Tab-separated table of C-alpha atoms in Angstrom:
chain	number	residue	atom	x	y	z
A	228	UNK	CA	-1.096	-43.293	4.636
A	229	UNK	CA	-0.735	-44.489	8.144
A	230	UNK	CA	-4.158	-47.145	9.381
A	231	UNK	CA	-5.727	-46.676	12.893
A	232	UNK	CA	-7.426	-49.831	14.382
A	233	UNK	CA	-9.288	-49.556	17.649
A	234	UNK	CA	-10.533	-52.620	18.911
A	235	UNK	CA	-12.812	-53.538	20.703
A	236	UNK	CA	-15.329	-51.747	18.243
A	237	UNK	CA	-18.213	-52.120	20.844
A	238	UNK	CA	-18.301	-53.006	24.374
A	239	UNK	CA	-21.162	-53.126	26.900
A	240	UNK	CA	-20.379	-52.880	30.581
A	241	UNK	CA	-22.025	-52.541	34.018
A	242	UNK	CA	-21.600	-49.329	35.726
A	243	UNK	CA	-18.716	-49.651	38.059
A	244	UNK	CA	-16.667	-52.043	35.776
A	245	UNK	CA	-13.080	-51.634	34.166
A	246	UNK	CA	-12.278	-50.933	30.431
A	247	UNK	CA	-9.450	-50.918	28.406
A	248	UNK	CA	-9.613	-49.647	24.643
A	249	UNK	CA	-6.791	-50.061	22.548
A	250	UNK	CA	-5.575	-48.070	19.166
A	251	UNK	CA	-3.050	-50.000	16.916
A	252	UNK	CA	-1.389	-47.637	14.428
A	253	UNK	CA	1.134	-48.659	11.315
A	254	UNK	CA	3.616	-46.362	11.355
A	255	UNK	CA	5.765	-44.146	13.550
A	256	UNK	CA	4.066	-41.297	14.819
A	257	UNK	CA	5.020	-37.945	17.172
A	258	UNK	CA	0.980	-37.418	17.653
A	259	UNK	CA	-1.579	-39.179	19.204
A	260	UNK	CA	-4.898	-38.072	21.141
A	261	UNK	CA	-7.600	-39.677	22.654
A	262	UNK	CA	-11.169	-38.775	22.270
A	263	UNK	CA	-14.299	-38.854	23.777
A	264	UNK	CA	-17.591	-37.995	21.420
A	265	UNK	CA	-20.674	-37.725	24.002
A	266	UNK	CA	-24.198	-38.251	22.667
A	267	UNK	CA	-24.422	-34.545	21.654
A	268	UNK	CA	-22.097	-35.193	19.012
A	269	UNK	CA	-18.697	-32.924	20.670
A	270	UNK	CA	-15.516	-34.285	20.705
A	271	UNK	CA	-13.261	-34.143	24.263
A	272	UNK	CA	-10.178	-34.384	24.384
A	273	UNK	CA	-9.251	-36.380	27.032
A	274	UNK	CA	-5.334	-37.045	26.381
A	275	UNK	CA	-2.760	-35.743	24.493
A	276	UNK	CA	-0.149	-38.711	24.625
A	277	UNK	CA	2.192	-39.438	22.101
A	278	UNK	CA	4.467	-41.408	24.210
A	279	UNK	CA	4.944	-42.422	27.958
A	280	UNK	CA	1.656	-42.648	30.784
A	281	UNK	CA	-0.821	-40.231	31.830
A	282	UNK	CA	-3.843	-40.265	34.462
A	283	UNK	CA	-6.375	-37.720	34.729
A	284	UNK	CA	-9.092	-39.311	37.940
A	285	UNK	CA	-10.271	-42.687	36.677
A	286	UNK	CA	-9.119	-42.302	32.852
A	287	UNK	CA	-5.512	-43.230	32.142
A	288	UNK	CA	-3.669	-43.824	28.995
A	289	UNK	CA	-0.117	-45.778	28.087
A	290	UNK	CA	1.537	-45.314	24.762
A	291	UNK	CA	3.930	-47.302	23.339
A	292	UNK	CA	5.081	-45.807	20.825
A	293	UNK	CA	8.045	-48.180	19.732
A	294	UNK	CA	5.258	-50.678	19.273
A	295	UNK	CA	3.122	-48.397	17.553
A	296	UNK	CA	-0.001	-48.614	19.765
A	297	UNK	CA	-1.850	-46.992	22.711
A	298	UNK	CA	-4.303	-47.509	25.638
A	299	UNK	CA	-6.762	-46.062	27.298
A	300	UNK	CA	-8.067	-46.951	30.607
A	301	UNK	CA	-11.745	-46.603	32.153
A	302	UNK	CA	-11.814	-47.599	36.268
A	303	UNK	CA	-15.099	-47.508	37.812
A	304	UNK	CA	-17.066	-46.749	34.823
A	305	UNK	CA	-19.943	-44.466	34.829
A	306	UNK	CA	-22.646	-44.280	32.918
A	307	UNK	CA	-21.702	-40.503	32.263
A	308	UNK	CA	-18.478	-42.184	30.475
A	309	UNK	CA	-21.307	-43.514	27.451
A	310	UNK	CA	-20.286	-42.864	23.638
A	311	UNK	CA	-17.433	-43.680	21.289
A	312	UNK	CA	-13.858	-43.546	22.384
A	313	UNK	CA	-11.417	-42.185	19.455
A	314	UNK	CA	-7.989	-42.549	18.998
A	315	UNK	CA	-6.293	-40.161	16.719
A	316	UNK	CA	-2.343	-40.101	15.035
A	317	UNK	CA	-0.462	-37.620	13.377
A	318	UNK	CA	2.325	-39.606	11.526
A	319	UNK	CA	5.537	-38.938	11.840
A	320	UNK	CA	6.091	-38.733	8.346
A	321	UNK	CA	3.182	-37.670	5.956
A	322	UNK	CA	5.177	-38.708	2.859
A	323	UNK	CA	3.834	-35.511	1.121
A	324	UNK	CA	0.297	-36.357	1.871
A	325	UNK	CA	-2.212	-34.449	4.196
A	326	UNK	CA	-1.064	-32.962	6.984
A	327	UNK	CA	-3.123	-33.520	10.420
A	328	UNK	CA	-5.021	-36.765	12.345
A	329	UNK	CA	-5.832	-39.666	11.072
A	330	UNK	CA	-8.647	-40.919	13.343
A	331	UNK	CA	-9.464	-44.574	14.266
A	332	UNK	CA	-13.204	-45.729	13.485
A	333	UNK	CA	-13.537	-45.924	17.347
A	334	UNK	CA	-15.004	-47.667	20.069
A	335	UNK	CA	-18.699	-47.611	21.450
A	336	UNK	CA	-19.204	-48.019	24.647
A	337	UNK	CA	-22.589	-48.504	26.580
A	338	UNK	CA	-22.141	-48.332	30.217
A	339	UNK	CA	-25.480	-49.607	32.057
A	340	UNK	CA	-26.862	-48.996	35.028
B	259	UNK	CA	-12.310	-19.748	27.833
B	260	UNK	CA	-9.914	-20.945	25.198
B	261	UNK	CA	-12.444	-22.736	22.593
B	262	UNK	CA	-12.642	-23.264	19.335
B	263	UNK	CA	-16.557	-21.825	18.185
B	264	UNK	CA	-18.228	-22.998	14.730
B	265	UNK	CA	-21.472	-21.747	13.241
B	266	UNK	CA	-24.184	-22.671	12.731
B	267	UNK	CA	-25.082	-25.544	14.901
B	268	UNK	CA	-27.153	-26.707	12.392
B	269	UNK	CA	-28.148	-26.384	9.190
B	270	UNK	CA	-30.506	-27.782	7.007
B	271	UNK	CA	-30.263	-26.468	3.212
B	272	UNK	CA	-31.302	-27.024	-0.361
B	273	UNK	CA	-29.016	-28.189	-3.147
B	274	UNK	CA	-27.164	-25.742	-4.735
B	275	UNK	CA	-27.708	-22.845	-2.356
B	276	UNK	CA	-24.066	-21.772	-1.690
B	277	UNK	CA	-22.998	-21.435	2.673
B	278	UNK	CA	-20.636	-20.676	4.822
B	279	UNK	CA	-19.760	-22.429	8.093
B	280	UNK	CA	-17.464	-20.003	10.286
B	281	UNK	CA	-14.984	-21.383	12.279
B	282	UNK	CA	-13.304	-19.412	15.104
B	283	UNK	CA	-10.268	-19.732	18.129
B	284	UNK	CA	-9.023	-17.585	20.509
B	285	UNK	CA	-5.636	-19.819	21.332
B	286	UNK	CA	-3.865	-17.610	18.832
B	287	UNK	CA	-2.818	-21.296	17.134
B	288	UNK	CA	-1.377	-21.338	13.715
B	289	UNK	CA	-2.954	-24.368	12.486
B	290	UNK	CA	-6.748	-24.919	11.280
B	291	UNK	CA	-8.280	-27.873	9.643
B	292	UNK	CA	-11.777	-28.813	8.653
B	293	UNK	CA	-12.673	-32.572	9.178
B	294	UNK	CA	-16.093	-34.341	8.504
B	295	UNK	CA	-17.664	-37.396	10.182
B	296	UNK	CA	-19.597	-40.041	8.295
B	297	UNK	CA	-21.219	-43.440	9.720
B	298	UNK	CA	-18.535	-45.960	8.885
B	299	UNK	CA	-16.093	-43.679	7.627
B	300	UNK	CA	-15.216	-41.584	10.502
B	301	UNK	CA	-13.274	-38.471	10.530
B	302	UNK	CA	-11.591	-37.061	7.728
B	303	UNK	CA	-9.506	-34.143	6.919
B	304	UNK	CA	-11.220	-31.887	4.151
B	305	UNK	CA	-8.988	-28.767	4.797
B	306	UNK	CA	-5.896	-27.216	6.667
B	307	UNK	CA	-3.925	-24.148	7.060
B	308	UNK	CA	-0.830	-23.995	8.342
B	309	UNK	CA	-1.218	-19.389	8.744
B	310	UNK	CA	-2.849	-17.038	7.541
B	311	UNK	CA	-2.671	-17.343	3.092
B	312	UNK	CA	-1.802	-20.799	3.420
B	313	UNK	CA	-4.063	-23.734	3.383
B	314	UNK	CA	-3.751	-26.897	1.658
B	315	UNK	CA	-5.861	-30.264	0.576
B	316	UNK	CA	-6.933	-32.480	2.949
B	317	UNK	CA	-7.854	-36.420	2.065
B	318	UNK	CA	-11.588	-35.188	1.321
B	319	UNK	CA	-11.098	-31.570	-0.133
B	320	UNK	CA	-13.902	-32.010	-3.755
B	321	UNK	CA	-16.491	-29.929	-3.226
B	322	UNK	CA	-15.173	-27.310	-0.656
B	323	UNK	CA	-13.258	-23.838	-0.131
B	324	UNK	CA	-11.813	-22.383	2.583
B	325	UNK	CA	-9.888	-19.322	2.520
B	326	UNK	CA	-7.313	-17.926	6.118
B	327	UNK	CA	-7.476	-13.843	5.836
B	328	UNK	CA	-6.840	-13.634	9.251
B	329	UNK	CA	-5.372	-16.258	12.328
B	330	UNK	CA	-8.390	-16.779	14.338
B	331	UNK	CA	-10.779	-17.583	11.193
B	332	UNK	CA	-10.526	-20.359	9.010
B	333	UNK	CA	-14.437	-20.677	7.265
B	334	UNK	CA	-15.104	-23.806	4.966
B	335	UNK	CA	-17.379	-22.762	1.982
B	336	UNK	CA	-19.855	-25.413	0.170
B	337	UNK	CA	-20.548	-22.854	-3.188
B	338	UNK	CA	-22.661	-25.422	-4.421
B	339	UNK	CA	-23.661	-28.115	-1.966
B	340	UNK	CA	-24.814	-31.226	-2.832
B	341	UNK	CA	-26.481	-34.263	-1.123
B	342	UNK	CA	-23.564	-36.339	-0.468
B	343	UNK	CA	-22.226	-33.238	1.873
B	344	UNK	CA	-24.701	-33.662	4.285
B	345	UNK	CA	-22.289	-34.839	7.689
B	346	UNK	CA	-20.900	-33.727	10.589
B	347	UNK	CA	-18.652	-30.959	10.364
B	348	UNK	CA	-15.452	-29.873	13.343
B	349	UNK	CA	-13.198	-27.573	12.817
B	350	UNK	CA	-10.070	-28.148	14.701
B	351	UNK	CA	-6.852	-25.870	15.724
B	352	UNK	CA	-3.808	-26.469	17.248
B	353	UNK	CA	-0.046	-24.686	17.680
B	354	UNK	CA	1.268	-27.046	14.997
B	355	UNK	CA	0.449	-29.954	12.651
B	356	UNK	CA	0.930	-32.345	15.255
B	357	UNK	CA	0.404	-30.401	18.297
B	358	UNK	CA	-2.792	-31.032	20.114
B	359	UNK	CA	-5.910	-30.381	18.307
B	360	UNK	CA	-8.574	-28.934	20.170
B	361	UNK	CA	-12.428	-29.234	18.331
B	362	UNK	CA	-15.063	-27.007	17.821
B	363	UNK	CA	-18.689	-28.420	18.758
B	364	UNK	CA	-19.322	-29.175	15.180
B	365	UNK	CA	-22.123	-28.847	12.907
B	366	UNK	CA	-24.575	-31.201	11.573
B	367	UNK	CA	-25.494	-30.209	7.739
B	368	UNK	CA	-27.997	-31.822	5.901
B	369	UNK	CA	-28.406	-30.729	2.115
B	370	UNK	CA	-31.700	-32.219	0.575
């Protein structure tokens, strides 16, 4: 099936700093979201993006999806923006296997006050 | 709101005691799935249906039932629950397959 890699796996940063968190997947795909999992455990979606550039306030995300990866970007962090970050793909073709996401094993990020 | 709403929150249980965990949307999507969450694993598909009568195996699917009588409902059934089920449980639903998924607020079981 198709691998997500998200890299970096953790990163700590002082409030007010810029991120960027990166999903690498292995095969062509015609889904991919990005996640946000707070400290209660929920999952967010924050963007739908299989392909082209999206901004939503200080997130945006880029996805490439000729090069099979995707980006996510953090501006003036917060420490409100704490937890993991997921990247999830639906591939393109499931070669008979399960339908739905494959997820990435995320990234955890710690923004300090 | 349009949400997806799973139940319980939590849930503690014993082995062997056979549950339910309901699973509910209000988008009027076709497609369900049941995914758990593991330390180190991450998130993986147990279950999906793709409408009502049809669901289908997931990469995880030992050990569970699920069962789509109607669109909005897609429950995942542990009939005899073991240990190595305790996780954290979202149900997701979406227009299609690869549509976007929106999660419910999952639920934390612990079997013992």
């Amino acid at each position: 099936g198709i691998q997500v890699e998200q890299s970096p796996p953790d990163l700590i940063l002082q409030e007010g700093a810029n991120s960027t968190l990166r999903c690498n997947f292995s095969d062509s795909v015609n889904n991919l979201q990005w996640f946000h999992q707070n400290p209660w455990g929920q999952l967010i979606n924050l963007f739908y993006i299989p392909s082209g550039t999206k901004q939503n306030g200080r997130l945006s995300a880029t996805t490439v999806a000729t090069e099979r990866y995707s980006l996510l970007y953090i501006s003036s962090s917060q420490t409100t923006d704490s937890g993991v970050y997921f990247c999830a793909v639906g591939a393109l073709y499931s070669g008979g296997g399960a339908d739905g996401l494959t997820f990435g094993k995320g990234t955890h990020l710690i923004i300090q006050p | 709101e349009a949400q997806v709403t799973q139940n319980p929150r939590y849930l503690i249980t014993v082995t062997g005691k056979k549950l339910t965990v309901t699973c509910s949307q209000n988008m009027n999507h076709e497609y369900m799935s049941w995914y758990r969450q593991d330390p180190g694993l991450g998130l993986r598909q147990i279950y999906y249906s793709m409408n009502v009568e049809v669901t289908d195996k997931g990469d995880v699917p030992e050990g569970y039932k699920v069962s789509r009588k109607e669109k909005r409902n897609f429950p995942l059934i542990l009939e005899s629950p073991s240990p190595n089920q305790t996780s954290l449980y979202f149900c997701a639903s979406s227009f299609g397959g690869n549509t976007e998924a929106f999660f419910g607020q999952g639920t934390r079981l612990t079997v013992v």
